[in-house]
Short mmCIF file of C-alpha atoms and ligand atoms in Angstrom, two decimals:
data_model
loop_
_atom_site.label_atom_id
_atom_site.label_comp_id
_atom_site.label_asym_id
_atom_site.label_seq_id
_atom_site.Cartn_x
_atom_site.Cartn_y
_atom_site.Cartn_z
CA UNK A 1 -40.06 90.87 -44.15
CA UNK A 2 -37.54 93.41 -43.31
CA UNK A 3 -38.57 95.78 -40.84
CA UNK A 4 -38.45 99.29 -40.19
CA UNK A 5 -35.97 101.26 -37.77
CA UNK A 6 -37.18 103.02 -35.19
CA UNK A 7 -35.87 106.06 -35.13
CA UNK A 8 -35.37 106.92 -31.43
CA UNK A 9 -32.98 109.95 -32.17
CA UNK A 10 -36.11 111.66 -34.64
CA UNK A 11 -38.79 110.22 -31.71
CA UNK A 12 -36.67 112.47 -28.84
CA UNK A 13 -36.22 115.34 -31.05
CA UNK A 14 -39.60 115.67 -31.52
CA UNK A 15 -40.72 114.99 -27.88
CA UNK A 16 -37.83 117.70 -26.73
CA UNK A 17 -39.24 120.18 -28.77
CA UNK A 18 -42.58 119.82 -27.21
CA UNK A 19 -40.72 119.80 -23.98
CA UNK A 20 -39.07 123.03 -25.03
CA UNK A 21 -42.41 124.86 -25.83
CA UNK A 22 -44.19 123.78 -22.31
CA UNK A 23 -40.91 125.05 -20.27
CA UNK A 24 -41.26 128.09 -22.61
CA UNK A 25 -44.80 128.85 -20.98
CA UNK A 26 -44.71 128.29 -17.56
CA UNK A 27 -44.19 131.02 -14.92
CA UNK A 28 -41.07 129.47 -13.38
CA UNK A 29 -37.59 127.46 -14.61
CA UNK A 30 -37.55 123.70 -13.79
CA UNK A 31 -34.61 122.84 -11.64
CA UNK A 32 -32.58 119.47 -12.05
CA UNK A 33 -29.89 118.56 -9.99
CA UNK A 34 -27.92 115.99 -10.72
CA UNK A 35 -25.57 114.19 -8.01
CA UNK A 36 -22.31 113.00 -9.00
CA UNK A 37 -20.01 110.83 -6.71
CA UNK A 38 -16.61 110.22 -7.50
CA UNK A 39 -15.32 110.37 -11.20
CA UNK A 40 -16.39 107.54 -13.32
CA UNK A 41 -15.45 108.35 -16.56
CA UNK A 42 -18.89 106.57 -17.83
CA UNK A 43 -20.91 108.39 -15.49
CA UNK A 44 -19.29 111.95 -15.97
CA UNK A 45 -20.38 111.53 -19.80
CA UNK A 46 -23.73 110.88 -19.03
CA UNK A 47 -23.94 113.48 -16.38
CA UNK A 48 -22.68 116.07 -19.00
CA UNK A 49 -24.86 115.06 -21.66
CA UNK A 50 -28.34 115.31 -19.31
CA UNK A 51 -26.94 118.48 -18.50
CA UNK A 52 -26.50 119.76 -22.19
CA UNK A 53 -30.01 118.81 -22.84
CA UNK A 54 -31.27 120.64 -19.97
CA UNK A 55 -30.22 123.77 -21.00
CA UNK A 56 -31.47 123.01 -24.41
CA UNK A 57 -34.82 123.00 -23.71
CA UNK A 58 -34.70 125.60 -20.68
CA UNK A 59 -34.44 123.57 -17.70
CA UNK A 60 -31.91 124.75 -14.59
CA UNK A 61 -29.18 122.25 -13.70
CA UNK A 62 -27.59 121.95 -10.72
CA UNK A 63 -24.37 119.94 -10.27
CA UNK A 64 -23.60 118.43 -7.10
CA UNK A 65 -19.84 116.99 -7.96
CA UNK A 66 -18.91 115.06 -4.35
CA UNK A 67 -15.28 113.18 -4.08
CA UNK A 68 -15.15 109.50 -4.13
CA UNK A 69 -14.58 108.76 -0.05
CA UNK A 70 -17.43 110.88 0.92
CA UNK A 71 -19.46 109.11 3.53
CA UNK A 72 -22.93 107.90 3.59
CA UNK A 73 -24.20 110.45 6.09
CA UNK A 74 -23.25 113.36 3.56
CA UNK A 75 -24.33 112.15 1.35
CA UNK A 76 -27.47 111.65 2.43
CA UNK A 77 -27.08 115.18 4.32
CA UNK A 78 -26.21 116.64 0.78
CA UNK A 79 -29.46 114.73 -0.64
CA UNK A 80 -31.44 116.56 2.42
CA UNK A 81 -30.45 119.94 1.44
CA UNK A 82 -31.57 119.75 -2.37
CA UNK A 83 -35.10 117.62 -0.76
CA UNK A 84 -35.61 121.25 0.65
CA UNK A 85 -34.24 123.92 -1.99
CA UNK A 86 -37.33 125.17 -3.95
CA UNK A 87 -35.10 125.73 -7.23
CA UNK A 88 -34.52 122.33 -7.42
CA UNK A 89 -37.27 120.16 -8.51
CA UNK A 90 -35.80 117.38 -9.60
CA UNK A 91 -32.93 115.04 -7.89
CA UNK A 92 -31.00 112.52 -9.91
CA UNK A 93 -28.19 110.45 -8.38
CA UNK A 94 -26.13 109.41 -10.61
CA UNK A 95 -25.58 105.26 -10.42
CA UNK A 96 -23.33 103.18 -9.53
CA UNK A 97 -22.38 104.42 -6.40
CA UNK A 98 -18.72 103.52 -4.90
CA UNK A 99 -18.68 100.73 -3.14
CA UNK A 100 -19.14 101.80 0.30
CA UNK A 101 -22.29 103.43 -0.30
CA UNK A 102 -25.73 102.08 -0.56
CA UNK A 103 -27.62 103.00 -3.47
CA UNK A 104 -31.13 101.87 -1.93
CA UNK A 105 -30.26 103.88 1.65
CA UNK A 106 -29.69 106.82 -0.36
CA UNK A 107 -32.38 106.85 -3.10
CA UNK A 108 -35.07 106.29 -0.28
CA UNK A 109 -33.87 109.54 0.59
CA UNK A 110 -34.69 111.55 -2.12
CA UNK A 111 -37.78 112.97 -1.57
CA UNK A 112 -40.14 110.82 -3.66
CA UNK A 113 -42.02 114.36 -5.31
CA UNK A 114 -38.46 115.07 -6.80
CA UNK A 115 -37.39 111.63 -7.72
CA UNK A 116 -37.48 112.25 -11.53
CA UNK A 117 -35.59 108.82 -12.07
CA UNK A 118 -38.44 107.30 -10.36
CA UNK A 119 -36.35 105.13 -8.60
CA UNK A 120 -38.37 105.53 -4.80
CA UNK A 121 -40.05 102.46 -3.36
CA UNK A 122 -43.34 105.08 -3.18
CA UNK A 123 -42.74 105.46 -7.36
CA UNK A 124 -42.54 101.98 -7.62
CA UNK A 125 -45.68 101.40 -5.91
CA UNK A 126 -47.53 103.96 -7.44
CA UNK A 127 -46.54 102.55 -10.98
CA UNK A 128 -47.82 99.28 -9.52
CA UNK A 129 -50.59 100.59 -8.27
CA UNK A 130 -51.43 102.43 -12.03
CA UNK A 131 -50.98 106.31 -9.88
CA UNK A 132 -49.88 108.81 -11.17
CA UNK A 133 -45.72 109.42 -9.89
CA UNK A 134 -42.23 108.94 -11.82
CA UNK A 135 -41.92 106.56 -14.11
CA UNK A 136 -38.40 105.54 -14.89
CA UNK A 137 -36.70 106.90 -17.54
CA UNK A 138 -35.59 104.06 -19.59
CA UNK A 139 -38.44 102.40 -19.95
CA UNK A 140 -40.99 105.30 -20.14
CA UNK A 141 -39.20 105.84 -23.58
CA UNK A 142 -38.89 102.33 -24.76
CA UNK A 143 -42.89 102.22 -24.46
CA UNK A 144 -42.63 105.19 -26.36
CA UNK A 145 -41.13 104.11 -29.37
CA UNK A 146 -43.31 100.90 -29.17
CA UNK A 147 -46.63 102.80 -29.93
CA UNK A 148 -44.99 104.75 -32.17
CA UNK A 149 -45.82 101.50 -34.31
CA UNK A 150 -48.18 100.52 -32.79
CA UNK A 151 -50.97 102.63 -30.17
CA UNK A 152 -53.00 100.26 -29.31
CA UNK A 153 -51.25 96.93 -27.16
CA UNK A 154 -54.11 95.22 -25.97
CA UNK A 155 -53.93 91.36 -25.94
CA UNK A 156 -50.11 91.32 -27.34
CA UNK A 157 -47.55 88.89 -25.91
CA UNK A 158 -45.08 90.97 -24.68
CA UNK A 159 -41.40 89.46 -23.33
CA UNK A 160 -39.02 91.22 -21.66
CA UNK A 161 -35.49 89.80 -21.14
CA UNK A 162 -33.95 91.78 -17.73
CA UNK A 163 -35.80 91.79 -14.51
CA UNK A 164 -33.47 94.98 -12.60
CA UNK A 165 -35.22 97.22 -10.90
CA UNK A 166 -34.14 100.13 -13.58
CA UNK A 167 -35.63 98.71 -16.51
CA UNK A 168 -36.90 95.26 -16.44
CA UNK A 169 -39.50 95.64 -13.61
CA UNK A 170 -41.26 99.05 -14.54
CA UNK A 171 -40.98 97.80 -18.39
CA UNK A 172 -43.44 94.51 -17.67
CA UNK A 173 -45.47 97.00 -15.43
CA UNK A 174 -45.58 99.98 -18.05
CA UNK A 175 -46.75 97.18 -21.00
CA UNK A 176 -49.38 95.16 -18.40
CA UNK A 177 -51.07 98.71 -17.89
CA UNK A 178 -51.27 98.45 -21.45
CA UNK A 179 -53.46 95.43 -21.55
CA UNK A 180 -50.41 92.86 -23.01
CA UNK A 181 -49.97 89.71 -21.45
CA UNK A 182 -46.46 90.22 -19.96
CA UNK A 183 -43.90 87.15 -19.40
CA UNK A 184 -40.43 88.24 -17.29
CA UNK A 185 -37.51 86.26 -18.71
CA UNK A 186 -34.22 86.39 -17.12
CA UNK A 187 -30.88 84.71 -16.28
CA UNK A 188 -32.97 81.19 -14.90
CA UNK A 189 -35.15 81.32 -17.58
CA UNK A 190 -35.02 77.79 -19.31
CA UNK A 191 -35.70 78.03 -23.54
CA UNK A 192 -34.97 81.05 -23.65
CA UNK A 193 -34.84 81.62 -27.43
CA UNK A 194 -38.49 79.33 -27.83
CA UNK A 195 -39.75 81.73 -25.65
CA UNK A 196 -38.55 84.95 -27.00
CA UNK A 197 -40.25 83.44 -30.51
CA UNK A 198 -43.72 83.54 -28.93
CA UNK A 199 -43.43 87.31 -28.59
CA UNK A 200 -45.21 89.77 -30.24
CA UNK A 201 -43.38 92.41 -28.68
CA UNK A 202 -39.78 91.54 -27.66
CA UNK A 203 -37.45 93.62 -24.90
CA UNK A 204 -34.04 93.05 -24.37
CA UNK A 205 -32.45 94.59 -21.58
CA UNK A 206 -29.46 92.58 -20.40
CA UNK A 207 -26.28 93.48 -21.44
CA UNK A 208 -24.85 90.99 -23.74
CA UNK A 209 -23.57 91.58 -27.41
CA UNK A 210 -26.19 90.66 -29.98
CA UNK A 211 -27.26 88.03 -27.86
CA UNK A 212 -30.30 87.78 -29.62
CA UNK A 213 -30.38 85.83 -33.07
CA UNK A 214 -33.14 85.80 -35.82
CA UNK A 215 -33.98 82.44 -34.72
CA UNK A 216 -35.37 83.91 -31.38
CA UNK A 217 -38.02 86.39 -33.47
CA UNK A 218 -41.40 86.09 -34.24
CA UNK A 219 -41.83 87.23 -38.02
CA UNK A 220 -43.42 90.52 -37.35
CA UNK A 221 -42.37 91.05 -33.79
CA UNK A 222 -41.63 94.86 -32.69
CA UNK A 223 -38.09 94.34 -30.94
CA UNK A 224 -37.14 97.17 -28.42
CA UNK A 225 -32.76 96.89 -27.89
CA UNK A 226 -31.96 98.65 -24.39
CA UNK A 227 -28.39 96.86 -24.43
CA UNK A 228 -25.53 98.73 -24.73
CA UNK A 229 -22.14 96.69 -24.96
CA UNK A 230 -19.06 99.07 -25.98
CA UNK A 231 -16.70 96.68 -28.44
CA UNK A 232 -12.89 96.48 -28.23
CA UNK A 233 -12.98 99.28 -31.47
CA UNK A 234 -15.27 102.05 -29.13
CA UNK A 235 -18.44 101.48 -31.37
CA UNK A 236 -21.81 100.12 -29.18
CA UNK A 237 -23.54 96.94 -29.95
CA UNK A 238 -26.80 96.18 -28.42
CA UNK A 239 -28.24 93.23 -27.23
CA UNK A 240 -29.99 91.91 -30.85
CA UNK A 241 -28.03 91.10 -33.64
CA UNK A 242 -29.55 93.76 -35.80
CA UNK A 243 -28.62 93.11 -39.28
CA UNK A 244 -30.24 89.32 -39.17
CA UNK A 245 -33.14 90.26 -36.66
CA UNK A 246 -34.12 93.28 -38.88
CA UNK A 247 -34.86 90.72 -41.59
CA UNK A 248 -38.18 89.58 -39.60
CA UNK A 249 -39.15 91.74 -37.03
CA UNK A 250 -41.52 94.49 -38.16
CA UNK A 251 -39.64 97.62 -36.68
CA UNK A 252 -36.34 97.09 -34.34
CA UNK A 253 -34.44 100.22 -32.35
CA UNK A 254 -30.72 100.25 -33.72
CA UNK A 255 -27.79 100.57 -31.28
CA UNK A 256 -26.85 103.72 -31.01
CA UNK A 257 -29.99 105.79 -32.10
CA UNK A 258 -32.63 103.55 -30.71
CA UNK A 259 -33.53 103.56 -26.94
CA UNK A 260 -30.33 105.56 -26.02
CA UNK A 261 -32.05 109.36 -26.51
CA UNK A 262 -35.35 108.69 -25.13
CA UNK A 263 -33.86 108.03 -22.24
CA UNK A 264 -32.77 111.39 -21.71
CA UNK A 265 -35.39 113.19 -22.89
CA UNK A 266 -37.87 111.27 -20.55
CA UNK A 267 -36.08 112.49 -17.91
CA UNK A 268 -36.68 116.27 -18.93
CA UNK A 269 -39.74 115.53 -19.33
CA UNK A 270 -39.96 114.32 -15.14
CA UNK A 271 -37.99 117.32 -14.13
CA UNK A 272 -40.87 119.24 -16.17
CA UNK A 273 -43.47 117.50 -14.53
CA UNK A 274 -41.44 117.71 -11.32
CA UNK A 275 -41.97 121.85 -11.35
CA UNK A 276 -45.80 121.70 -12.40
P1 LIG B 1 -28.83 94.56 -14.98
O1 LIG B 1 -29.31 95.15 -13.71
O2 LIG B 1 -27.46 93.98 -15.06
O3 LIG B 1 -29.89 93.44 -15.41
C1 LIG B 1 -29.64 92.54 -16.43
C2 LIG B 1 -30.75 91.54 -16.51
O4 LIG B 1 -30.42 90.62 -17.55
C3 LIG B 1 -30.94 90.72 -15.22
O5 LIG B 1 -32.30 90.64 -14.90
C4 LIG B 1 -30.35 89.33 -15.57
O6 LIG B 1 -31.02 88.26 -14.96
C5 LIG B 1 -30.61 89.29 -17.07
N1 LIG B 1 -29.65 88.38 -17.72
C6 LIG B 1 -28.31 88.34 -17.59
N2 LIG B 1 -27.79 87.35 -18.35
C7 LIG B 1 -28.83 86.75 -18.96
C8 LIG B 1 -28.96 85.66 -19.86
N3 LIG B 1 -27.90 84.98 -20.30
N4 LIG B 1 -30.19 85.32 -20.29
C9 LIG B 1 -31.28 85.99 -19.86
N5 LIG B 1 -31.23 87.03 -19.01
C10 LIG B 1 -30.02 87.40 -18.57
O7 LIG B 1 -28.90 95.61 -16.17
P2 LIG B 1 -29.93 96.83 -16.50
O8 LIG B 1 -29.59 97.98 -15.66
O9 LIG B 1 -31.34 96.33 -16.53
O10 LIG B 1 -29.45 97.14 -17.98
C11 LIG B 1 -29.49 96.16 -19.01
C12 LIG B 1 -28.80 96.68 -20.25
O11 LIG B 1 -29.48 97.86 -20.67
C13 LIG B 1 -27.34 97.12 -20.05
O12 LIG B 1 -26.63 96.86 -21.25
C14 LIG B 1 -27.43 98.61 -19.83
O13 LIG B 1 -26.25 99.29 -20.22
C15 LIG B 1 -28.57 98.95 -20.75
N6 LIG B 1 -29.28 100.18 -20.37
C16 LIG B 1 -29.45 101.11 -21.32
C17 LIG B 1 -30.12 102.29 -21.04
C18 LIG B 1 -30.31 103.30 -22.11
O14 LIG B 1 -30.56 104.45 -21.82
N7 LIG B 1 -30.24 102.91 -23.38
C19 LIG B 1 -30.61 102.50 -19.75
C20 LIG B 1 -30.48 101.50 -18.80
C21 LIG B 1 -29.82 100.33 -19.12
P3 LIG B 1 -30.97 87.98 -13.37
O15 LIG B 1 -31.92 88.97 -12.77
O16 LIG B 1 -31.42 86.58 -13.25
O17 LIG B 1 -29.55 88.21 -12.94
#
């Protein structure tokens, strides 16, 4: 069998232009404001490109751009004032932190209503507790592109490689609320490719270059990439070998053009939520 790609660049498009038409109708402009320690050269790219797409569809961005040695308390005092600006709706702090500051100290202070990255304790629980709040970004879309082969998950075996707190958690949390019977592999796992085979739905969030061979896959298996490894020439890699996994799953998310878009657009679609 060789499966389908999933086209995660057409799936965002589409969602964006939705996203585009609600903004387009509602009495007032979504605010996002994005938080930017330091100058990561990673981190600035992503910063620029959430704030390209806001404009795109119509939402305000605010950029917060604070040097490198700033100190915890303002931060946290800068994090206060945007918790109380009504043109901002939506907060993202942009990870990884410097070193001397503590990325759970200052997330917990982002007022959990504005937390479009859905990164609060109170979101967490609320996603545990199946009510409605923020649902991270990264995995909201990789659930996405899953029914978009497939709506209905009920009774699937799904496993998900990666237990962080970004993706790996809310991912097994997003596909129990969808009735699959979840297993949480990570680094301890033992048989790790046995296991993997078992799964009718496969996620691979981890961070390791094509890690994943076709002997790990399940002929038919929906595999969802979220790796993204940068090689030595500047092109990314994700986490399944694609050109030998593609062979037997039944649709796969390429690396780049897979998971990589949603990710974004999910988080317009917070901010929009955010201003409702
Ligand atoms: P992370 O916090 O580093 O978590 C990696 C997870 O992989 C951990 O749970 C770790 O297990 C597990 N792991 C590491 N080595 C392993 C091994 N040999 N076998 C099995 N599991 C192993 O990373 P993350 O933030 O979840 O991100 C994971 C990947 O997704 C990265 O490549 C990141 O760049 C990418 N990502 C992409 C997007 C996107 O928009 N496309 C968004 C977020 C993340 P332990 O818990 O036991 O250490």
């Amino acid at each position: 069998m060789s499966g389908a790609l999933i086209d995660g660049k057409a799936i965002a498009a589409d969602l964006r232009k939705e996203l585009t038409e609600t903004v387009s109708k509602l009495s007032k402009k979504p605010g996002l404001a994005v938080i930017l320690v330091g100058n990561d050269p990673a981190s600035e790219v992503y910063v620029g490109s959430k704030i390209k797409a806001c404009e795109k569809v119509g939402i305000l961005s605010f950029e917060r751009r604070l040097p490198a040695d700033i100190s915890e308390a303002d931060l946290l005092k800068e994090i206060e004032l945007l918790n109380t600006d009504d043109a901002v709706h939506g907060i993202l702090l942009q990870l990884p932190l410097p070193d001397h500051l503590d990325a759970n100290t200052c997330i917990q202070h982002i007022n959990p209503d504005k937390d479009v990255d859905g990164l609060h304790p109170l979101n967490t629980g609320r996603l545990v507790a199946e009510l409605d709040g923020f649902v991270p970004c990264t995995p909201q879309g990789s659930l996405m592109l899953i029914k978009s082969v497939q709506e209905d998950l009920t009774g699937l075996h799904a496993v998900i490689i990666g237990r962080s707190l970004l993706f790996g958690k809310p991912m097994g949390q997003l596909l129990l609320s969808e009735n699959c019977t979840v297993t949480q592999a990570h680094s301890k796992t033992r048989d790790l490719p046995k296991l993997c085979a078992r799964a009718d739905i496969l996620v691979v969030a981890v961070g390791r270059s094509e890690m994943v061979k076709a002997d790990w896959v399940k002929d038919g298996a929906i595999v969802i990439d979220v790796g993204i490894n940068r090689q030595e020439d500047g092109k990314l890699k994700g986490d399944v070998a694609l050109d030998e996994v593609k062979e037997k799953a039944r649709a796969i998310t390429p690396v780049p053009g897979g998971v990589g878009p949603m990710t974004i657009a999910c988080l317009l679609k917070n901010t929009i939520k955010a201003a409702l």
